[in-house]
CSV table of N, CA and C in Angstrom, one decimal:
chain,number,residue,atom,x,y,z
A,1,MET,N,0.8,-1.2,0.0
A,1,MET,CA,0.0,0.0,0.0
A,1,MET,C,0.9,1.2,0.0
A,2,ASP,N,0.6,2.2,-0.9
A,2,ASP,CA,1.4,3.4,-1.0
A,2,ASP,C,1.1,4.3,0.2
A,3,GLN,N,2.1,5.0,0.7
A,3,GLN,CA,1.9,5.9,1.8
A,3,GLN,C,1.6,7.3,1.2
A,4,LEU,N,0.8,8.0,1.9
A,4,LEU,CA,0.6,9.4,1.5
A,4,LEU,C,1.8,10.3,1.9
A,5,PRO,N,2.1,11.2,1.0
A,5,PRO,CA,3.2,12.1,1.4
A,5,PRO,C,2.9,12.9,2.7
A,6,VAL,N,4.0,13.0,3.5
A,6,VAL,CA,3.8,13.7,4.7
A,6,VAL,C,4.0,15.2,4.5
A,7,ALA,N,3.1,16.0,5.0
A,7,ALA,CA,3.1,17.4,4.8
A,7,ALA,C,4.4,17.9,5.6
A,8,PRO,N,5.1,18.9,5.0
A,8,PRO,CA,6.2,19.4,5.7
A,8,PRO,C,5.8,20.1,7.0
A,9,ALA,N,6.6,20.0,8.0
A,9,ALA,CA,6.4,20.6,9.3
A,9,ALA,C,6.2,22.1,9.1
A,10,ALA,N,5.4,22.7,9.9
A,10,ALA,CA,5.2,24.2,9.8
A,10,ALA,C,6.4,25.0,9.8
A,11,HIS,N,7.4,24.6,10.7
A,11,HIS,CA,8.6,25.3,10.8
A,11,HIS,C,9.5,25.2,9.5
A,12,GLU,N,9.3,24.1,8.7
A,12,GLU,CA,10.0,24.0,7.4
A,12,GLU,C,9.5,24.9,6.4
A,13,SER,N,8.1,25.0,6.3
A,13,SER,CA,7.6,25.9,5.3
A,13,SER,C,7.8,27.4,5.7
A,14,GLU,N,7.9,27.7,7.0
A,14,GLU,CA,8.2,29.0,7.5
A,14,GLU,C,9.6,29.4,7.1
A,15,ALA,N,10.5,28.4,7.3
A,15,ALA,CA,11.9,28.7,6.9
A,15,ALA,C,12.1,28.9,5.4
A,16,GLU,N,11.4,28.1,4.6
A,16,GLU,CA,11.4,28.3,3.2
A,16,GLU,C,10.8,29.7,2.8
A,17,ALA,N,9.7,30.1,3.4
A,17,ALA,CA,9.2,31.4,3.1
A,17,ALA,C,10.1,32.5,3.5
A,18,SER,N,10.9,32.3,4.6
A,18,SER,CA,11.8,33.3,5.0
A,18,SER,C,13.0,33.4,4.0
A,19,ARG,N,13.5,32.2,3.5
A,19,ARG,CA,14.5,32.2,2.5
A,19,ARG,C,14.1,32.9,1.2
A,20,LEU,N,12.8,32.6,0.8
A,20,LEU,CA,12.3,33.3,-0.4
A,20,LEU,C,12.2,34.8,-0.2
A,21,ALA,N,11.8,35.2,1.0
A,21,ALA,CA,11.7,36.7,1.2
A,21,ALA,C,13.0,37.3,1.2
A,22,GLU,N,14.0,36.6,1.8
A,22,GLU,CA,15.4,37.1,1.8
A,22,GLU,C,15.9,37.2,0.4
A,23,ALA,N,15.7,36.2,-0.4
A,23,ALA,CA,16.1,36.2,-1.8
A,23,ALA,C,15.5,37.4,-2.6
A,24,ALA,N,14.2,37.6,-2.3
A,24,ALA,CA,13.5,38.7,-3.0
A,24,ALA,C,14.1,40.1,-2.6
A,25,ARG,N,14.5,40.3,-1.3
A,25,ARG,CA,15.1,41.5,-0.9
A,25,ARG,C,16.4,41.7,-1.6
A,26,ILE,N,17.2,40.7,-1.6
A,26,ILE,CA,18.6,40.7,-2.3
A,26,ILE,C,18.4,41.0,-3.8
A,27,ARG,N,17.5,40.3,-4.4
A,27,ARG,CA,17.2,40.6,-5.9
A,27,ARG,C,16.8,42.0,-6.1
A,28,ARG,N,15.9,42.5,-5.3
A,28,ARG,CA,15.4,43.9,-5.5
A,28,ARG,C,16.6,44.9,-5.4
A,29,GLY,N,17.5,44.7,-4.3
A,29,GLY,CA,18.6,45.5,-4.2
A,29,GLY,C,19.6,45.5,-5.3
A,30,LEU,N,19.8,44.3,-5.8
A,30,LEU,CA,20.7,44.1,-6.9
A,30,LEU,C,20.2,44.8,-8.2
A,31,ILE,N,18.9,44.6,-8.4
A,31,ILE,CA,18.3,45.2,-9.6
A,31,ILE,C,18.3,46.7,-9.5
A,32,ARG,N,18.0,47.3,-8.4
A,32,ARG,CA,18.0,48.8,-8.3
A,32,ARG,C,19.5,49.3,-8.4
A,33,LEU,N,20.4,48.6,-7.8
A,33,LEU,CA,21.8,49.1,-8.0
A,33,LEU,C,22.3,48.9,-9.4
A,34,GLY,N,21.9,47.8,-10.1
A,34,GLY,CA,22.3,47.6,-11.5
A,34,GLY,C,21.7,48.7,-12.4
A,35,ARG,N,20.4,49.1,-12.1
A,35,ARG,CA,19.8,50.2,-12.9
A,35,ARG,C,20.6,51.5,-12.7
A,36,ARG,N,20.9,51.7,-11.4
A,36,ARG,CA,21.6,53.0,-11.1
A,36,ARG,C,23.0,53.0,-11.8
A,37,LEU,N,23.7,51.9,-11.8
A,37,LEU,CA,25.0,51.9,-12.4
A,37,LEU,C,24.8,52.1,-13.9
A,38,ARG,N,23.8,51.5,-14.5
A,38,ARG,CA,23.6,51.8,-16.0
A,38,ARG,C,23.3,53.2,-16.2
A,39,GLN,N,22.6,53.9,-15.3
A,39,GLN,CA,22.3,55.3,-15.5
A,39,GLN,C,23.5,56.2,-15.4
A,40,GLU,N,24.5,55.7,-14.8
A,40,GLU,CA,25.8,56.5,-14.6
A,40,GLU,C,26.7,56.3,-15.8
A,41,ARG,N,26.3,55.6,-16.8
A,41,ARG,CA,27.1,55.4,-18.0
A,41,ARG,C,26.9,56.7,-18.9
A,42,GLY,N,28.0,57.1,-19.6
A,42,GLY,CA,28.0,58.3,-20.4
A,42,GLY,C,27.2,58.1,-21.7
A,43,GLU,N,27.1,59.3,-22.4
A,43,GLU,CA,26.4,59.3,-23.7
A,43,GLU,C,27.2,58.4,-24.7
A,44,GLY,N,26.5,57.7,-25.5
A,44,GLY,CA,27.2,56.9,-26.5
A,44,GLY,C,27.9,55.7,-26.0
A,45,SER,N,27.5,55.2,-24.8
A,45,SER,CA,28.1,54.0,-24.2
A,45,SER,C,27.7,52.8,-25.0
A,46,LEU,N,28.4,51.8,-24.8
A,46,LEU,CA,28.1,50.5,-25.4
A,46,LEU,C,26.9,49.9,-24.8
A,47,SER,N,26.2,49.0,-25.6
A,47,SER,CA,25.0,48.3,-25.1
A,47,SER,C,25.4,47.2,-24.1
A,48,ALA,N,24.5,46.7,-23.3
A,48,ALA,CA,24.7,45.7,-22.4
A,48,ALA,C,25.3,44.5,-23.0
A,49,ASN,N,24.8,44.1,-24.2
A,49,ASN,CA,25.4,42.9,-24.9
A,49,ASN,C,26.8,43.2,-25.4
A,50,GLN,N,27.1,44.4,-25.9
A,50,GLN,CA,28.4,44.7,-26.3
A,50,GLN,C,29.4,44.7,-25.1
A,51,LEU,N,29.0,45.2,-24.0
A,51,LEU,CA,29.8,45.1,-22.8
A,51,LEU,C,30.0,43.7,-22.3
A,52,GLY,N,29.0,42.9,-22.4
A,52,GLY,CA,29.1,41.5,-22.1
A,52,GLY,C,30.1,40.8,-22.9
A,53,VAL,N,30.1,41.0,-24.2
A,53,VAL,CA,31.1,40.4,-25.1
A,53,VAL,C,32.5,40.9,-24.8
A,54,LEU,N,32.7,42.2,-24.7
A,54,LEU,CA,34.0,42.7,-24.4
A,54,LEU,C,34.5,42.2,-23.0
A,55,GLY,N,33.6,42.2,-22.0
A,55,GLY,CA,34.0,41.7,-20.7
A,55,GLY,C,34.4,40.3,-20.7
A,56,HIS,N,33.7,39.4,-21.5
A,56,HIS,CA,34.0,38.0,-21.6
A,56,HIS,C,35.4,37.9,-22.2
A,57,LEU,N,35.7,38.6,-23.3
A,57,LEU,CA,37.0,38.5,-23.9
A,57,LEU,C,38.1,39.0,-23.0
A,58,HIS,N,37.8,40.0,-22.2
A,58,HIS,CA,38.8,40.6,-21.3
A,58,HIS,C,39.1,39.6,-20.2
A,59,ARG,N,38.1,39.0,-19.6
A,59,ARG,CA,38.3,38.0,-18.5
A,59,ARG,C,38.9,36.7,-19.0
A,60,ASP,N,38.4,36.2,-20.1
A,60,ASP,CA,38.7,34.8,-20.5
A,60,ASP,C,39.5,34.6,-21.7
A,61,GLY,N,39.9,35.7,-22.4
A,61,GLY,CA,40.7,35.7,-23.6
A,61,GLY,C,39.9,35.3,-24.8
A,62,PRO,N,40.6,35.1,-25.9
A,62,PRO,CA,39.9,34.8,-27.2
A,62,PRO,C,39.0,33.6,-27.1
A,63,ALA,N,37.9,33.7,-27.8
A,63,ALA,CA,36.8,32.7,-27.8
A,63,ALA,C,36.1,32.7,-29.1
A,64,THR,N,35.4,31.6,-29.3
A,64,THR,CA,34.5,31.5,-30.5
A,64,THR,C,33.2,32.2,-30.2
A,65,PRO,N,32.5,32.6,-31.2
A,65,PRO,CA,31.2,33.2,-31.0
A,65,PRO,C,30.3,32.3,-30.2
A,66,GLY,N,30.3,31.0,-30.4
A,66,GLY,CA,29.5,30.1,-29.7
A,66,GLY,C,29.8,30.0,-28.2
A,67,GLU,N,31.1,30.1,-27.9
A,67,GLU,CA,31.5,30.1,-26.5
A,67,GLU,C,31.1,31.3,-25.8
A,68,ILE,N,31.2,32.4,-26.5
A,68,ILE,CA,30.7,33.7,-25.8
A,68,ILE,C,29.2,33.7,-25.6
A,69,ALA,N,28.5,33.2,-26.6
A,69,ALA,CA,27.0,33.1,-26.5
A,69,ALA,C,26.6,32.2,-25.4
A,70,ALA,N,27.3,31.1,-25.2
A,70,ALA,CA,27.0,30.2,-24.1
A,70,ALA,C,27.3,30.8,-22.8
A,71,ALA,N,28.4,31.5,-22.7
A,71,ALA,CA,28.7,32.2,-21.4
A,71,ALA,C,27.8,33.3,-21.1
A,72,GLU,N,27.2,33.9,-22.1
A,72,GLU,CA,26.3,35.0,-21.9
A,72,GLU,C,24.8,34.5,-21.8
A,73,ARG,N,24.7,33.2,-22.0
A,73,ARG,CA,23.4,32.5,-22.0
A,73,ARG,C,22.5,33.1,-23.1
A,74,GLN,N,23.0,33.2,-24.2
A,74,GLN,CA,22.3,33.6,-25.4
A,74,GLN,C,22.6,32.7,-26.6
A,75,ARG,N,21.8,32.8,-27.6
A,75,ARG,CA,22.0,32.1,-28.8
A,75,ARG,C,23.1,32.8,-29.7
A,76,PRO,N,24.0,32.1,-30.3
A,76,PRO,CA,25.0,32.8,-31.2
A,76,PRO,C,24.3,33.7,-32.2
A,77,GLN,N,23.2,33.3,-32.7
A,77,GLN,CA,22.5,34.2,-33.7
A,77,GLN,C,22.1,35.5,-33.1
A,78,SER,N,21.8,35.5,-31.8
A,78,SER,CA,21.3,36.7,-31.1
A,78,SER,C,22.5,37.7,-31.0
A,79,LEU,N,23.7,37.2,-31.1
A,79,LEU,CA,24.9,38.1,-30.9
A,79,LEU,C,25.6,38.4,-32.2
A,80,THR,N,25.1,37.9,-33.3
A,80,THR,CA,25.8,38.1,-34.6
A,80,THR,C,25.9,39.6,-34.9
A,81,ARG,N,24.8,40.4,-34.7
A,81,ARG,CA,24.9,41.8,-35.0
A,81,ARG,C,25.9,42.5,-34.0
A,82,VAL,N,25.9,42.1,-32.8
A,82,VAL,CA,26.8,42.7,-31.8
A,82,VAL,C,28.2,42.4,-32.2
A,83,PHE,N,28.5,41.2,-32.6
A,83,PHE,CA,29.9,40.9,-33.0
A,83,PHE,C,30.3,41.7,-34.2
A,84,ALA,N,29.4,41.9,-35.1
A,84,ALA,CA,29.7,42.7,-36.4
A,84,ALA,C,29.9,44.1,-36.0
A,85,GLU,N,29.1,44.7,-35.1
A,85,GLU,CA,29.2,46.1,-34.7
A,85,GLU,C,30.6,46.3,-34.0
A,86,LEU,N,30.9,45.4,-33.1
A,86,LEU,CA,32.2,45.5,-32.3
A,86,LEU,C,33.4,45.4,-33.3
A,87,GLU,N,33.2,44.5,-34.2
A,87,GLU,CA,34.3,44.3,-35.2
A,87,GLU,C,34.5,45.6,-36.1
A,88,ALA,N,33.3,46.1,-36.5
A,88,ALA,CA,33.4,47.3,-37.4
A,88,ALA,C,34.0,48.5,-36.6
A,89,GLU,N,33.8,48.6,-35.3
A,89,GLU,CA,34.3,49.7,-34.5
A,89,GLU,C,35.7,49.4,-34.1
A,90,GLY,N,36.3,48.3,-34.5
A,90,GLY,CA,37.7,47.9,-34.1
A,90,GLY,C,37.9,47.5,-32.7
A,91,LEU,N,36.8,47.1,-32.0
A,91,LEU,CA,36.9,46.8,-30.6
A,91,LEU,C,37.2,45.3,-30.4
A,92,ILE,N,36.9,44.5,-31.4
A,92,ILE,CA,37.2,43.1,-31.4
A,92,ILE,C,37.8,42.8,-32.8
A,93,ALA,N,38.6,41.7,-32.9
A,93,ALA,CA,39.1,41.2,-34.1
A,93,ALA,C,38.7,39.7,-34.3
A,94,ARG,N,38.4,39.4,-35.5
A,94,ARG,CA,38.0,38.0,-35.9
A,94,ARG,C,39.2,37.3,-36.6
A,95,GLU,N,39.5,36.1,-36.1
A,95,GLU,CA,40.6,35.4,-36.7
A,95,GLU,C,40.1,33.9,-37.0
A,96,GLN,N,40.8,33.2,-37.8
A,96,GLN,CA,40.4,31.8,-38.0
A,96,GLN,C,41.0,31.0,-36.9
A,97,ALA,N,40.2,30.1,-36.4
A,97,ALA,CA,40.7,29.2,-35.3
A,97,ALA,C,41.7,28.3,-35.8
A,98,THR,N,42.8,28.0,-35.1
A,98,THR,CA,43.8,27.1,-35.5
A,98,THR,C,43.2,25.7,-35.5
A,99,GLY,N,43.5,25.0,-36.5
A,99,GLY,CA,43.0,23.6,-36.6
A,99,GLY,C,41.7,23.4,-37.3
A,100,ASP,N,40.9,24.5,-37.4
A,100,ASP,CA,39.6,24.4,-38.0
A,100,ASP,C,39.3,25.8,-38.7
A,101,ARG,N,39.5,25.8,-40.0
A,101,ARG,CA,39.4,27.1,-40.7
A,101,ARG,C,38.0,27.6,-40.8
A,102,ARG,N,37.0,26.7,-40.5
A,102,ARG,CA,35.6,27.1,-40.6
A,102,ARG,C,35.2,27.9,-39.3
A,103,ARG,N,35.9,27.7,-38.2
A,103,ARG,CA,35.5,28.4,-37.0
A,103,ARG,C,36.3,29.7,-36.9
A,104,SER,N,35.7,30.7,-36.3
A,104,SER,CA,36.4,32.0,-36.1
A,104,SER,C,36.6,32.1,-34.6
A,105,LEU,N,37.6,32.9,-34.3
A,105,LEU,CA,38.0,33.2,-32.9
A,105,LEU,C,37.9,34.7,-32.8
A,106,LEU,N,37.3,35.2,-31.8
A,106,LEU,CA,37.2,36.6,-31.5
A,106,LEU,C,38.2,37.0,-30.4
A,107,ARG,N,38.8,38.1,-30.5
A,107,ARG,CA,39.7,38.6,-29.5
A,107,ARG,C,39.5,40.0,-29.3
A,108,LEU,N,39.8,40.5,-28.1
A,108,LEU,CA,39.7,41.9,-27.7
A,108,LEU,C,40.9,42.7,-28.3
A,109,THR,N,40.6,43.8,-28.9
A,109,THR,CA,41.7,44.6,-29.4
A,109,THR,C,42.1,45.6,-28.3
A,110,GLU,N,43.2,46.3,-28.5
A,110,GLU,CA,43.6,47.3,-27.6
A,110,GLU,C,42.5,48.4,-27.5
A,111,ALA,N,41.9,48.8,-28.6
A,111,ALA,CA,40.8,49.8,-28.5
A,111,ALA,C,39.7,49.3,-27.7
A,112,GLY,N,39.4,48.0,-27.9
A,112,GLY,CA,38.3,47.4,-27.1
A,112,GLY,C,38.6,47.4,-25.6
A,113,ARG,N,39.8,47.1,-25.3
A,113,ARG,CA,40.2,47.1,-23.8
A,113,ARG,C,40.0,48.5,-23.3
A,114,ARG,N,40.5,49.5,-24.0
A,114,ARG,CA,40.4,50.9,-23.6
A,114,ARG,C,38.9,51.3,-23.4
A,115,GLU,N,38.1,50.9,-24.4
A,115,GLU,CA,36.6,51.3,-24.3
A,115,GLU,C,36.0,50.6,-23.1
A,116,LEU,N,36.3,49.4,-22.9
A,116,LEU,CA,35.8,48.7,-21.7
A,116,LEU,C,36.2,49.3,-20.4
A,117,GLU,N,37.5,49.7,-20.3
A,117,GLU,CA,38.0,50.3,-19.1
A,117,GLU,C,37.4,51.7,-18.9
A,118,ARG,N,37.1,52.4,-20.0
A,118,ARG,CA,36.5,53.7,-19.9
A,118,ARG,C,35.1,53.6,-19.3
A,119,ASP,N,34.3,52.6,-19.9
A,119,ASP,CA,33.0,52.4,-19.4
A,119,ASP,C,32.9,52.0,-18.0
A,120,MET,N,33.8,51.1,-17.6
A,120,MET,CA,33.9,50.7,-16.2
A,120,MET,C,34.3,51.8,-15.3
A,121,ALA,N,35.2,52.7,-15.7
A,121,ALA,CA,35.7,53.8,-14.9
A,121,ALA,C,34.6,54.8,-14.6
A,122,GLU,N,33.7,55.0,-15.5
A,122,GLU,CA,32.6,55.9,-15.3
A,122,GLU,C,31.7,55.4,-14.1
A,123,ARG,N,31.4,54.2,-14.2
A,123,ARG,CA,30.5,53.6,-13.1
A,123,ARG,C,31.3,53.4,-11.8
A,124,ASP,N,32.5,53.1,-11.9
A,124,ASP,CA,33.3,52.9,-10.7
A,124,ASP,C,33.5,54.3,-9.9
A,125,ALA,N,33.6,55.4,-10.7
A,125,ALA,CA,33.7,56.7,-10.1
A,125,ALA,C,32.4,57.0,-9.3
A,126,TRP,N,31.3,56.8,-9.9
A,126,TRP,CA,30.0,57.0,-9.2
A,126,TRP,C,29.9,56.2,-8.0
A,127,LEU,N,30.2,54.9,-8.1
A,127,LEU,CA,30.1,54.0,-7.0
A,127,LEU,C,31.1,54.4,-5.8
A,128,ALA,N,32.3,54.7,-6.2
A,128,ALA,CA,33.3,55.2,-5.2
A,128,ALA,C,32.8,56.4,-4.4
A,129,ALA,N,32.2,57.3,-5.1
A,129,ALA,CA,31.6,58.5,-4.4
A,129,ALA,C,30.4,58.1,-3.5
A,130,ALA,N,29.6,57.2,-4.0
A,130,ALA,CA,28.4,56.8,-3.2
A,130,ALA,C,28.9,56.0,-2.0
A,131,LEU,N,29.9,55.2,-2.1
A,131,LEU,CA,30.5,54.4,-1.0
A,131,LEU,C,31.0,55.3,0.1
A,132,ARG,N,31.4,56.5,-0.2
A,132,ARG,CA,31.9,57.5,0.9
A,132,ARG,C,30.8,57.8,1.9
A,133,SER,N,29.5,57.6,1.5
A,133,SER,CA,28.5,57.9,2.5
A,133,SER,C,28.3,56.7,3.5
A,134,LEU,N,29.0,55.6,3.3
A,134,LEU,CA,28.8,54.5,4.2
A,134,LEU,C,30.0,54.4,5.2
A,135,GLY,N,29.7,53.7,6.3
A,135,GLY,CA,30.8,53.5,7.3
A,135,GLY,C,31.7,52.4,6.8
A,136,GLU,N,32.8,52.3,7.6
A,136,GLU,CA,33.8,51.3,7.3
A,136,GLU,C,33.3,49.9,7.3
A,137,THR,N,32.5,49.6,8.3
A,137,THR,CA,31.9,48.3,8.4
A,137,THR,C,31.0,48.0,7.3
A,138,GLU,N,30.1,49.0,6.9
A,138,GLU,CA,29.2,48.8,5.7
A,138,GLU,C,30.0,48.5,4.5
A,139,ARG,N,31.1,49.2,4.2
A,139,ARG,CA,31.9,49.0,3.1
A,139,ARG,C,32.5,47.6,3.1
A,140,GLY,N,33.0,47.2,4.3
A,140,GLY,CA,33.5,45.8,4.4
A,140,GLY,C,32.5,44.8,4.1
A,141,VAL,N,31.3,45.0,4.6
A,141,VAL,CA,30.2,44.0,4.3
A,141,VAL,C,30.0,43.9,2.8
A,142,LEU,N,29.9,45.1,2.1
A,142,LEU,CA,29.7,45.1,0.7
A,142,LEU,C,30.9,44.4,0.0
A,143,ALA,N,32.1,44.6,0.4
A,143,ALA,CA,33.3,43.9,-0.2
A,143,ALA,C,33.1,42.4,-0.1
A,144,LEU,N,32.7,42.0,1.1
A,144,LEU,CA,32.5,40.5,1.3
A,144,LEU,C,31.4,40.0,0.4
A,145,ALA,N,30.3,40.8,0.4
A,145,ALA,CA,29.1,40.4,-0.4
A,145,ALA,C,29.5,40.3,-1.9
A,146,SER,N,30.4,41.2,-2.4
A,146,SER,CA,30.7,41.2,-3.8
A,146,SER,C,31.4,39.8,-4.1
A,147,THR,N,32.2,39.4,-3.2
A,147,THR,CA,32.9,38.1,-3.4
A,147,THR,C,31.9,36.9,-3.5
A,148,ILE,N,30.9,37.0,-2.6
A,148,ILE,CA,29.9,36.0,-2.5
A,148,ILE,C,29.0,36.0,-3.8
A,149,MET,N,28.7,37.3,-4.2
A,149,MET,CA,27.8,37.4,-5.4
A,149,MET,C,28.5,36.9,-6.7
A,150,GLU,N,29.9,37.0,-6.7
A,150,GLU,CA,30.6,36.4,-7.9
A,150,GLU,C,30.5,34.9,-7.9
A,151,ARG,N,30.5,34.3,-6.7
A,151,ARG,CA,30.3,32.9,-6.6
A,151,ARG,C,28.9,32.5,-7.0
A,152,LEU,N,27.9,33.2,-6.5
A,152,LEU,CA,26.6,32.9,-6.9
A,152,LEU,C,26.4,33.0,-8.4
A,153,ALA,N,27.0,34.0,-9.0
A,153,ALA,CA,26.9,34.2,-10.5
A,153,ALA,C,27.4,33.0,-11.3
A,154,GLU,N,28.3,32.2,-10.7
A,154,GLU,CA,28.8,31.0,-11.3
A,154,GLU,C,28.0,29.8,-11.0
A,155,ALA,N,27.0,29.9,-10.2
A,155,ALA,CA,26.2,28.7,-9.8
A,155,ALA,C,25.4,28.2,-11.0
A,156,PRO,N,25.2,26.9,-11.1
A,156,PRO,CA,24.5,26.3,-12.3
A,156,PRO,C,23.1,26.8,-12.3
A,157,PRO,N,22.5,26.8,-13.5
A,157,PRO,CA,21.1,27.3,-13.6
A,157,PRO,C,20.2,26.4,-12.8
A,158,ALA,N,19.1,27.0,-12.4
A,158,ALA,CA,18.1,26.3,-11.5
A,158,ALA,C,17.3,25.2,-12.3
A,159,ARG,N,17.2,25.5,-13.6
A,159,ARG,CA,16.5,24.5,-14.5
A,159,ARG,C,17.3,24.2,-15.7
A,160,GLY,N,16.9,23.0,-16.3
A,160,GLY,CA,17.4,22.6,-17.5
A,160,GLY,C,18.8,22.4,-17.5
C-alpha cells in the first residue's frame, strides 16, 4: 500500500518562506543598484550585450562566438549583429581558429580594452563616491558580499 506524502512541518515551510523573502530583498537591491549603475554610463556608451562580449573576452581571452554566446546565456544568432558592430568599430578582431578554418575566434583589441575600461571607470567613479556615504563596516560588508555574489553568479542554472 502506498503511503501518502507527509506534509512538511510548519517550521520547514516558514523557513522556506523566510529564505524566499530574503532572496527577493537581495534581488530587488541588486536590480536597483544595477539600474543605477547603468544610469551612470555616459552618452554613446556600449550596449549591455556589447559590454558582455567585451567583458568576456577581457576576462577569458579569445573565444569562439558560440563560447561567448553560451557564457552570456544567449544564442549565437542573437549576438551576430553585436559581434559585427564591435568588429566594425575595431573593438574586437576575428581570426580563423587554429586547426579548423571554418571556426572563427574573436579577441579583444587594444581599442576594445580601452573602451571597456572607460565604461567601467565611469561607473566605478560614481560607486566610489556613493560608498563614501557608508561607514567602514558597511563597506567591508559590501566587499565581502561582492565576493559571494561572484560565486553565486557562477552557480549552475536552476532549471534545464
